[in-house]
Coordinates of C-alpha atoms and ligand atoms in Angstrom, one line a residue:
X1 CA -0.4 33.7 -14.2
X2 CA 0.0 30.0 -15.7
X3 CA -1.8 28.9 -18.4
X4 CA -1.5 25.2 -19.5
X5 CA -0.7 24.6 -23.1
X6 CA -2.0 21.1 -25.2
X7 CA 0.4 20.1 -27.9
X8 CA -0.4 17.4 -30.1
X9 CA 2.9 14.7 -29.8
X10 CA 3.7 12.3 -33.3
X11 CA 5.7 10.0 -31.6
X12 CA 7.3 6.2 -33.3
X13 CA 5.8 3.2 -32.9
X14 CA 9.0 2.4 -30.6
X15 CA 8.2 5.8 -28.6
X16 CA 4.7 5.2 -28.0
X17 CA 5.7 1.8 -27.0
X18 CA 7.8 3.2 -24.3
X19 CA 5.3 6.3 -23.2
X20 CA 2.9 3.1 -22.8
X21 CA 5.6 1.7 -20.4
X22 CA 5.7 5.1 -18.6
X23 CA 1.7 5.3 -18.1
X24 CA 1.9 1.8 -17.1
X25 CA 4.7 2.2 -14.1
X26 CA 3.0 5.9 -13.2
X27 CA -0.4 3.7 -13.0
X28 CA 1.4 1.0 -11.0
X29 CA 3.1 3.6 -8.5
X30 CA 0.1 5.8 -7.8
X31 CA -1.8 2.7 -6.5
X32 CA 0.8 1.3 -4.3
X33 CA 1.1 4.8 -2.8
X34 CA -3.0 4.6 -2.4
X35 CA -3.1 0.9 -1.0
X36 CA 0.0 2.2 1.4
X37 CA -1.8 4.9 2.7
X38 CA -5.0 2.9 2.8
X39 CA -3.3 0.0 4.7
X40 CA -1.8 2.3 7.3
X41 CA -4.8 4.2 8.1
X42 CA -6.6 0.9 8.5
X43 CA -4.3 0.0 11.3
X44 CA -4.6 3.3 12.9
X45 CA -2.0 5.1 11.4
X46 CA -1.9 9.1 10.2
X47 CA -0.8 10.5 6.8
X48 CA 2.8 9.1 5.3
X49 CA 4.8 11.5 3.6
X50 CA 5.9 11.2 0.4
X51 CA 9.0 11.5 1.5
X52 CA 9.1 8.5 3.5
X53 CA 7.1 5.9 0.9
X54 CA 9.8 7.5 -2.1
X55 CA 12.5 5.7 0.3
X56 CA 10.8 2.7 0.5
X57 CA 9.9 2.6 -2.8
X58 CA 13.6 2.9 -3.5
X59 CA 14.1 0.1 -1.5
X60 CA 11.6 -2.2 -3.7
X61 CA 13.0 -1.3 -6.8
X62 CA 15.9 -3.1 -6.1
X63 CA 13.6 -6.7 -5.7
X64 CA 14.1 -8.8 -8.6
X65 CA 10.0 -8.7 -8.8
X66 CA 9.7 -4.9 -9.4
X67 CA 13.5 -4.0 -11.0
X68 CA 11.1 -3.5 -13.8
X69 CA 10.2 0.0 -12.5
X70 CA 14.1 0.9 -13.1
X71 CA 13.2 1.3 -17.1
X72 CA 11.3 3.9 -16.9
X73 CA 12.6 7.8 -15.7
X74 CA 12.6 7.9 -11.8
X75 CA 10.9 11.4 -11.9
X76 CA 8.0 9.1 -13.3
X77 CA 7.7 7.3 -10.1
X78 CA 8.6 10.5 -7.9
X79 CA 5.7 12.3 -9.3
X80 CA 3.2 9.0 -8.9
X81 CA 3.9 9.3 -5.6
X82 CA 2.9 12.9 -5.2
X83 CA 0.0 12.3 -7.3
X84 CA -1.1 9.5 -4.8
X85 CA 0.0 11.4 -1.7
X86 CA -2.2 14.7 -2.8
X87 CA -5.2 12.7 -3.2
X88 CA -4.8 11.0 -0.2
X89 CA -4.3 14.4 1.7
X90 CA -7.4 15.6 -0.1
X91 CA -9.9 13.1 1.4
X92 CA -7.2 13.1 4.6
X93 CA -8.6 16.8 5.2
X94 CA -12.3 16.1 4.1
X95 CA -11.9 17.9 0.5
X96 CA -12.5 15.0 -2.0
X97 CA -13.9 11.4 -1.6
X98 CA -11.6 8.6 -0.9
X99 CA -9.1 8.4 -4.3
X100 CA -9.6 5.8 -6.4
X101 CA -7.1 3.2 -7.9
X102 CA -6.4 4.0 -11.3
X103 CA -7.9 0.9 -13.8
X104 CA -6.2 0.0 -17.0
X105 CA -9.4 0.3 -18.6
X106 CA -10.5 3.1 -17.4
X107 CA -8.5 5.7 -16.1
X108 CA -6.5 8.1 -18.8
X109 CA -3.2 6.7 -19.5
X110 CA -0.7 9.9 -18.4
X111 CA 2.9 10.3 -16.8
X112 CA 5.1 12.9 -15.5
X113 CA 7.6 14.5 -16.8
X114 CA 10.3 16.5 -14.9
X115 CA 10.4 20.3 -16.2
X116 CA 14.2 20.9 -15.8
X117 CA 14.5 18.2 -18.1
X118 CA 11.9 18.8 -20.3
X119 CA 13.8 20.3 -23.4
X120 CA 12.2 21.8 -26.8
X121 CA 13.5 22.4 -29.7
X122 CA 12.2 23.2 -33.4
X123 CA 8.6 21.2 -33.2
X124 CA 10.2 18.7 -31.3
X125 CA 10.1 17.9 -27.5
X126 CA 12.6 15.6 -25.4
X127 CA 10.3 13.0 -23.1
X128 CA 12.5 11.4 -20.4
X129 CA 13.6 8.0 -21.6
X130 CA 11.6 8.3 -24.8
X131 CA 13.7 10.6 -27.0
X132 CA 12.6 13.3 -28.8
X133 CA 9.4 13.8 -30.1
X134 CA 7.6 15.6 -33.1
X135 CA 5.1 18.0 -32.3
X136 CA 2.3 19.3 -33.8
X137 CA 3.3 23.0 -33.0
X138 CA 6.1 24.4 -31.5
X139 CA 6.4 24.5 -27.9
X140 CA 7.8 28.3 -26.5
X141 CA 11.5 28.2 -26.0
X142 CA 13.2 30.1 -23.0
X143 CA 10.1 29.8 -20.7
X144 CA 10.0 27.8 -17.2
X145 CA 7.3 25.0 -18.0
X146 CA 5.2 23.7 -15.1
X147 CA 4.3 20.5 -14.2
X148 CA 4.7 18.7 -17.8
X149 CA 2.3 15.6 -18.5
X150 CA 2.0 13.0 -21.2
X151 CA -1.5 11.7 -22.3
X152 CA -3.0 9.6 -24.5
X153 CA -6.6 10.5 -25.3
X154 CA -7.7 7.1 -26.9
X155 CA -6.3 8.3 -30.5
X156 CA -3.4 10.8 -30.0
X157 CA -0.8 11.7 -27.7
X158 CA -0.6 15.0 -26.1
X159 CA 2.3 16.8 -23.8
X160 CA 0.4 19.5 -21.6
X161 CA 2.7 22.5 -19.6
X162 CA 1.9 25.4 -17.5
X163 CA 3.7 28.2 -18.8
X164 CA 3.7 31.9 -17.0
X165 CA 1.9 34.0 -19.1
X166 CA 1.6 37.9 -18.3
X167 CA -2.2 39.1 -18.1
X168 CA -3.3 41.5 -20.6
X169 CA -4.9 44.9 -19.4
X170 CA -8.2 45.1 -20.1
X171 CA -10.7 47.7 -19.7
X172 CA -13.5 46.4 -18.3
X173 CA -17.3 47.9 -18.0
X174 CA -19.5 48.6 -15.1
X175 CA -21.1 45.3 -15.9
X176 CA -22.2 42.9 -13.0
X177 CA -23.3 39.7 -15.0
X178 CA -25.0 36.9 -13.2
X179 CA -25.4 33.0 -14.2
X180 CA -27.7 30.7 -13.6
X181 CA -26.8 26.6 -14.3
X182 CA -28.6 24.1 -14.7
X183 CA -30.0 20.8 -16.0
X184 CA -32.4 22.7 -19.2
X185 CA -29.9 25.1 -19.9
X186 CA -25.8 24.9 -19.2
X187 CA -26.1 28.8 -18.7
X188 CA -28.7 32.1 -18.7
X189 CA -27.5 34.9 -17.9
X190 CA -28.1 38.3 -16.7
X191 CA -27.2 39.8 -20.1
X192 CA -29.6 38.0 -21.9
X193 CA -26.7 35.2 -23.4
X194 CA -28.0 31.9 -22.9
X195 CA -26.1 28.5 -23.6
X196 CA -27.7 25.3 -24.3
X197 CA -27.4 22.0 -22.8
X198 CA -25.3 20.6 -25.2
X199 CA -26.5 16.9 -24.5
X200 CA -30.0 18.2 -26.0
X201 CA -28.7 18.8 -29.4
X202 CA -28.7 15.9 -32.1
X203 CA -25.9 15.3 -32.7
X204 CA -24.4 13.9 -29.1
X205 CA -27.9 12.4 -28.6
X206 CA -26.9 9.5 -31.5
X207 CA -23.1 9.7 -30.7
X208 CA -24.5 8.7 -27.0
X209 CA -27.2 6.3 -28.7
X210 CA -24.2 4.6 -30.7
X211 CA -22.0 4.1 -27.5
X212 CA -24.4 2.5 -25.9
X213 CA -25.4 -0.1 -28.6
X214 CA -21.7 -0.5 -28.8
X215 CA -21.6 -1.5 -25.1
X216 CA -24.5 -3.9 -25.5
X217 CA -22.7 -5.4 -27.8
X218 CA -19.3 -5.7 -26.8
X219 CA -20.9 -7.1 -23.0
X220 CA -22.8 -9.8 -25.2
X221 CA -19.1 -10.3 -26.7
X222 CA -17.8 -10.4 -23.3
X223 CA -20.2 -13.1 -21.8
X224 CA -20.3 -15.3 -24.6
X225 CA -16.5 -15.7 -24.2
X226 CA -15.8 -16.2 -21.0
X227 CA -14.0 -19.0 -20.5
X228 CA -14.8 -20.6 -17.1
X229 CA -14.2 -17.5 -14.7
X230 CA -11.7 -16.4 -17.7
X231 CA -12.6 -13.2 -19.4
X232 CA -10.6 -14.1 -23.2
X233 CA -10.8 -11.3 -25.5
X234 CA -11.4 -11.9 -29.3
X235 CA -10.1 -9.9 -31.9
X236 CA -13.4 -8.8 -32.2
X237 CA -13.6 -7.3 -28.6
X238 CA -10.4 -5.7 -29.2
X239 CA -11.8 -3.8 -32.1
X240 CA -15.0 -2.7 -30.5
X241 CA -13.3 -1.8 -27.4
X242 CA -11.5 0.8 -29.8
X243 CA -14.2 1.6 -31.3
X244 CA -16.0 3.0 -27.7
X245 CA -13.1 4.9 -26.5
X246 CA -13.0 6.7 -30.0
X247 CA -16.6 7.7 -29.3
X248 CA -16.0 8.5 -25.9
X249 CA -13.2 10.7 -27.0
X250 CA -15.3 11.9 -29.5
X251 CA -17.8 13.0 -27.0
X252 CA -16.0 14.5 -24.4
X253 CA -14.2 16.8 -27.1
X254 CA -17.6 17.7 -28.1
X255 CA -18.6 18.9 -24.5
X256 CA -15.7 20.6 -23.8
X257 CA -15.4 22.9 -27.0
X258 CA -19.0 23.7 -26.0
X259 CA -17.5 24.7 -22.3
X260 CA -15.2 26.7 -23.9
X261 CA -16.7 28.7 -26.1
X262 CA -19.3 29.6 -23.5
X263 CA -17.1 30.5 -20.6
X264 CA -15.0 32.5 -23.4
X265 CA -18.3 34.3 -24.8
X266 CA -19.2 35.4 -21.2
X267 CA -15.9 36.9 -20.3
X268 CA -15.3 38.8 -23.5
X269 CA -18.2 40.9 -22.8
X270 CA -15.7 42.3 -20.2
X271 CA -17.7 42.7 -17.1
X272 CA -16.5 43.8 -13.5
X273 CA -17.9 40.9 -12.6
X274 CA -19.2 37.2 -12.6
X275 CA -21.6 35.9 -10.1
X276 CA -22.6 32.3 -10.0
X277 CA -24.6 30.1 -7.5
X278 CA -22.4 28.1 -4.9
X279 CA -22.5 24.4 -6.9
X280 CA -23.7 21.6 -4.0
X281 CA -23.0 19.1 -6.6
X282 CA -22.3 16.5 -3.9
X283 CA -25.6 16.9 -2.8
X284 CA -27.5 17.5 -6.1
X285 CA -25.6 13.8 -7.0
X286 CA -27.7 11.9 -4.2
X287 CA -30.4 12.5 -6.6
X288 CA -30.1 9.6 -9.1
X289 CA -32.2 11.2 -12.2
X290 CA -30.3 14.3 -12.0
X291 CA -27.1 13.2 -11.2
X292 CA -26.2 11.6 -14.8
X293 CA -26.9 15.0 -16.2
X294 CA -25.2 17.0 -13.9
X295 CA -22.0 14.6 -14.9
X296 CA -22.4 15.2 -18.1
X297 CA -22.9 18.8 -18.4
X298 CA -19.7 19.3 -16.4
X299 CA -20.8 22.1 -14.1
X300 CA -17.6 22.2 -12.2
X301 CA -15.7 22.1 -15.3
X302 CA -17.5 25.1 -16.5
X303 CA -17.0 27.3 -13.6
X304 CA -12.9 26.0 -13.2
X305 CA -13.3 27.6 -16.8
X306 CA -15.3 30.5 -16.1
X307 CA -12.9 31.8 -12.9
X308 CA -9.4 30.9 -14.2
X309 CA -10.4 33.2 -17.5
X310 CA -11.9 36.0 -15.2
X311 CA -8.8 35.9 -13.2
X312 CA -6.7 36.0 -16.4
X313 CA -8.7 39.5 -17.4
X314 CA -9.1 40.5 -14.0
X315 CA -12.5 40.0 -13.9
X316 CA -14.1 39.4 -10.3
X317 CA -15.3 36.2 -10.1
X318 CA -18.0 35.7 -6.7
X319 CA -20.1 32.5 -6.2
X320 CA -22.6 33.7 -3.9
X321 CA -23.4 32.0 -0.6
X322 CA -25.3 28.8 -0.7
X323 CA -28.6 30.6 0.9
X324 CA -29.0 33.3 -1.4
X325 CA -32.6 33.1 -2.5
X326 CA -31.5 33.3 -6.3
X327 CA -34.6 31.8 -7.7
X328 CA -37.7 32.4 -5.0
X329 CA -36.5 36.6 -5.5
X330 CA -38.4 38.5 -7.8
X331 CA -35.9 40.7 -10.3
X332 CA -39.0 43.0 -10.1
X333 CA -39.7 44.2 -6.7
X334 CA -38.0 42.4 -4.6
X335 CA -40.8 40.1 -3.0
X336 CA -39.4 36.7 -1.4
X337 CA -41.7 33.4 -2.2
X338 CA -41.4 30.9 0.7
X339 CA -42.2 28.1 -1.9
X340 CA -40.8 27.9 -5.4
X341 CA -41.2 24.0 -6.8
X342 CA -38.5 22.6 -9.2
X343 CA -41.2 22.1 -11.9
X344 CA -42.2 25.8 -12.1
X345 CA -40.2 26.8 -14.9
X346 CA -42.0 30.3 -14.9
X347 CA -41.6 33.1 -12.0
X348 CA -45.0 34.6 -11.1
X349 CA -44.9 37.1 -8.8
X350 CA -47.8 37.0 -6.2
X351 CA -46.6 40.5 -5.4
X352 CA -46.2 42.5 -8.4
X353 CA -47.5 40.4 -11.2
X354 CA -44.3 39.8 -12.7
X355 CA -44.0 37.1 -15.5
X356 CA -40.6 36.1 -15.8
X357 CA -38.5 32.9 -17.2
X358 CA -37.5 31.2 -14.0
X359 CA -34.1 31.0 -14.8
X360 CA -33.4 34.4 -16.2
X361 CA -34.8 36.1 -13.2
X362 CA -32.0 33.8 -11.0
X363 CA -29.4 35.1 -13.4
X364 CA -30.9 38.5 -12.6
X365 CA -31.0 38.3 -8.9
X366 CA -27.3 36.9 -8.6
X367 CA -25.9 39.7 -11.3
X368 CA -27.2 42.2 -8.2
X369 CA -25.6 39.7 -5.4
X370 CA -24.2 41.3 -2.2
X371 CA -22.1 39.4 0.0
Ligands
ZN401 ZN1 -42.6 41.0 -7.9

């Protein structure tokens, strides 16, 4: 199975300087590809091959206008392509909304590099056109590395691989455990564990209260020095625009740790297996209250987490069908409400007479899921 590995990279002020050139030309690349495929299936065109734009791409590279694209690795630019292609094919076949182009500002600065000529040696890493590299810890030696990337995160660099690592064997109990997600909670589950909404806690509610007086600010900033139609940025802009993407770092480091050690805490129980609801997030996000928390909870992230680590311990990960009346069950005896409001944060059974947290007894109900 692969596993991806992140390893902190120290490179020189004259390396970063040239990974900043590599993000740049990836950045450039992947957006030509986009507007390429954009402007042919304006004019009634089907899919292009990467194939086919990496020989015209070739062709542009020898312009005087974009020779520029020559200084950086050529598996760069291969890759960008891909990159592009794939997310065009995505939204091609109906799987993803139409890609966006990548911003300076705000997409994360990353680049490709190829894995045969990825080398490693002790703590240090060889980066196409960018010379070796210190890192943080010391990549394996003798393994096949999959699809390396570069990325900056706003304060460090990082180099990221998939490496092939063999599953442990794991003895696993007779344990069916369902989840429930949501807004209140990230998780409840059928075991009892439960895992907070992380946004809740104090802590990320004055990072997020900082950020956005930060924002006020620095869009004050903004307007008060525009300059005709002219955006010009002070010294001062520079440094508060630093200042938010170390917070935004900060924050999104914060929420994923939290993702982790949840997903990890659920499959270390080692169950048979792990039933979650069928996430409609594309239609929960139509609902404009809910859909800034959804984002920020990072649902999807959470169950990418949760399946890739059941599959790594064998674990059977199900989502259940979209239908399943998870919530309007009740765990007790098995009565079916036709109407279960949102607000009712309590199950009471007209049936039975059960009282039951609403959410538990969802967790309950999936942990017992048949397809
Ligand atoms: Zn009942």
């Amino acid at each position: 199975m692969i596993l991806g590995k992140k390893v902190r990279l120290s490179p020189t002020k004259e390396q970063e300087q040239k990974s900043w050139q590599s993000v740049g030309t990836a950045r450039f690349i992947y957006n030509w590809t986009l507007a390429r495929q954009e402007e042919n299936y304006k004019n009634g065109g089907k899919f292009i091959y990467d194939n086919d734009l990496r020989k015209e791409l070739t062709i542009l590279k020898k312009t005087e206008e974009l020779k520029w694209l020559n200084e950086v690795s050529n598996n760069v630019a291969k890759q960008a392509v891909k990159d592009g292609c794939e997310a065009y094919k995505k939204f091609f076949k109906g799987l993803a909304d139409k890609p966006r182009f990548k911003s300076k500002r705000k997409s994360k600065p990353s680049f490709y590099n190829d894995n045969i000529k990825l080398k490693v040696k002790s703590n240090m890493v060889l980066i196409e056109k960018v010379g070796w590299i210190k890192t943080a810890e010391q990549l394996p030696i003798n393994v096949k590395y999959t699809n390396p990337r570069i990325s900056f995160d706003g304060k460090y660099w990082f180099i990221t691989v998939g490496m092939e690592k063999e599953k442990p064997i794991v003895e696993l109990t007779t344990e069916s455990i369902g989840i429930d997600v949501g807004i209140k909670d990230l998780a409840i589950c059928s075991n009892g564990m439960t895992f907070k909404n992380i946004n809740k806690t104090g802590l990320v509610k004055k990072l997020g209260k900082r950020l956005r007086r930060l924002q006020r600010k620095i869009s004050r900033k903004y307007y008060l020095n525009k300059e005709g139609r002219k955006f010009v940025k002070t010294s001062n802009i520079i440094k508060l625009e630093k200042q938010i993407r170390l917070l935004h770092r900060k924050l999104s480091n914060i929420r994923n740790n939290h993702l982790h050690q949840a997903t990890t805490k659920i499959v270390k129980t080692k169950p048979s297996r792990v039933v979650m609801e069928t996430l409609n997030i594309k239609g929960m996000m139509k609902n404009k209250h809910l859909s800034k928390a959804i984002a920020q909870q990072g649902l999807y992230e959470f169950k990418r987490q949760l399946q890739y680590k059941c599959e790594f311990y064998g674990i059977k990960f199900v989502e259940a069908d979209i239908w399943y009346p998870s919530s309007k069950t009740c765990s007790k005896c098995g009565h079916v409400k036709t109407k279960l409001s949102l607000s009712e944060r309590t199950y009471i059974c007209e049936e039975c007479g059960a009282v039951i947290d609403r959410d538990f007894n969802a967790s309950i109900n999936l942990s017992r899921y048949s397809a």
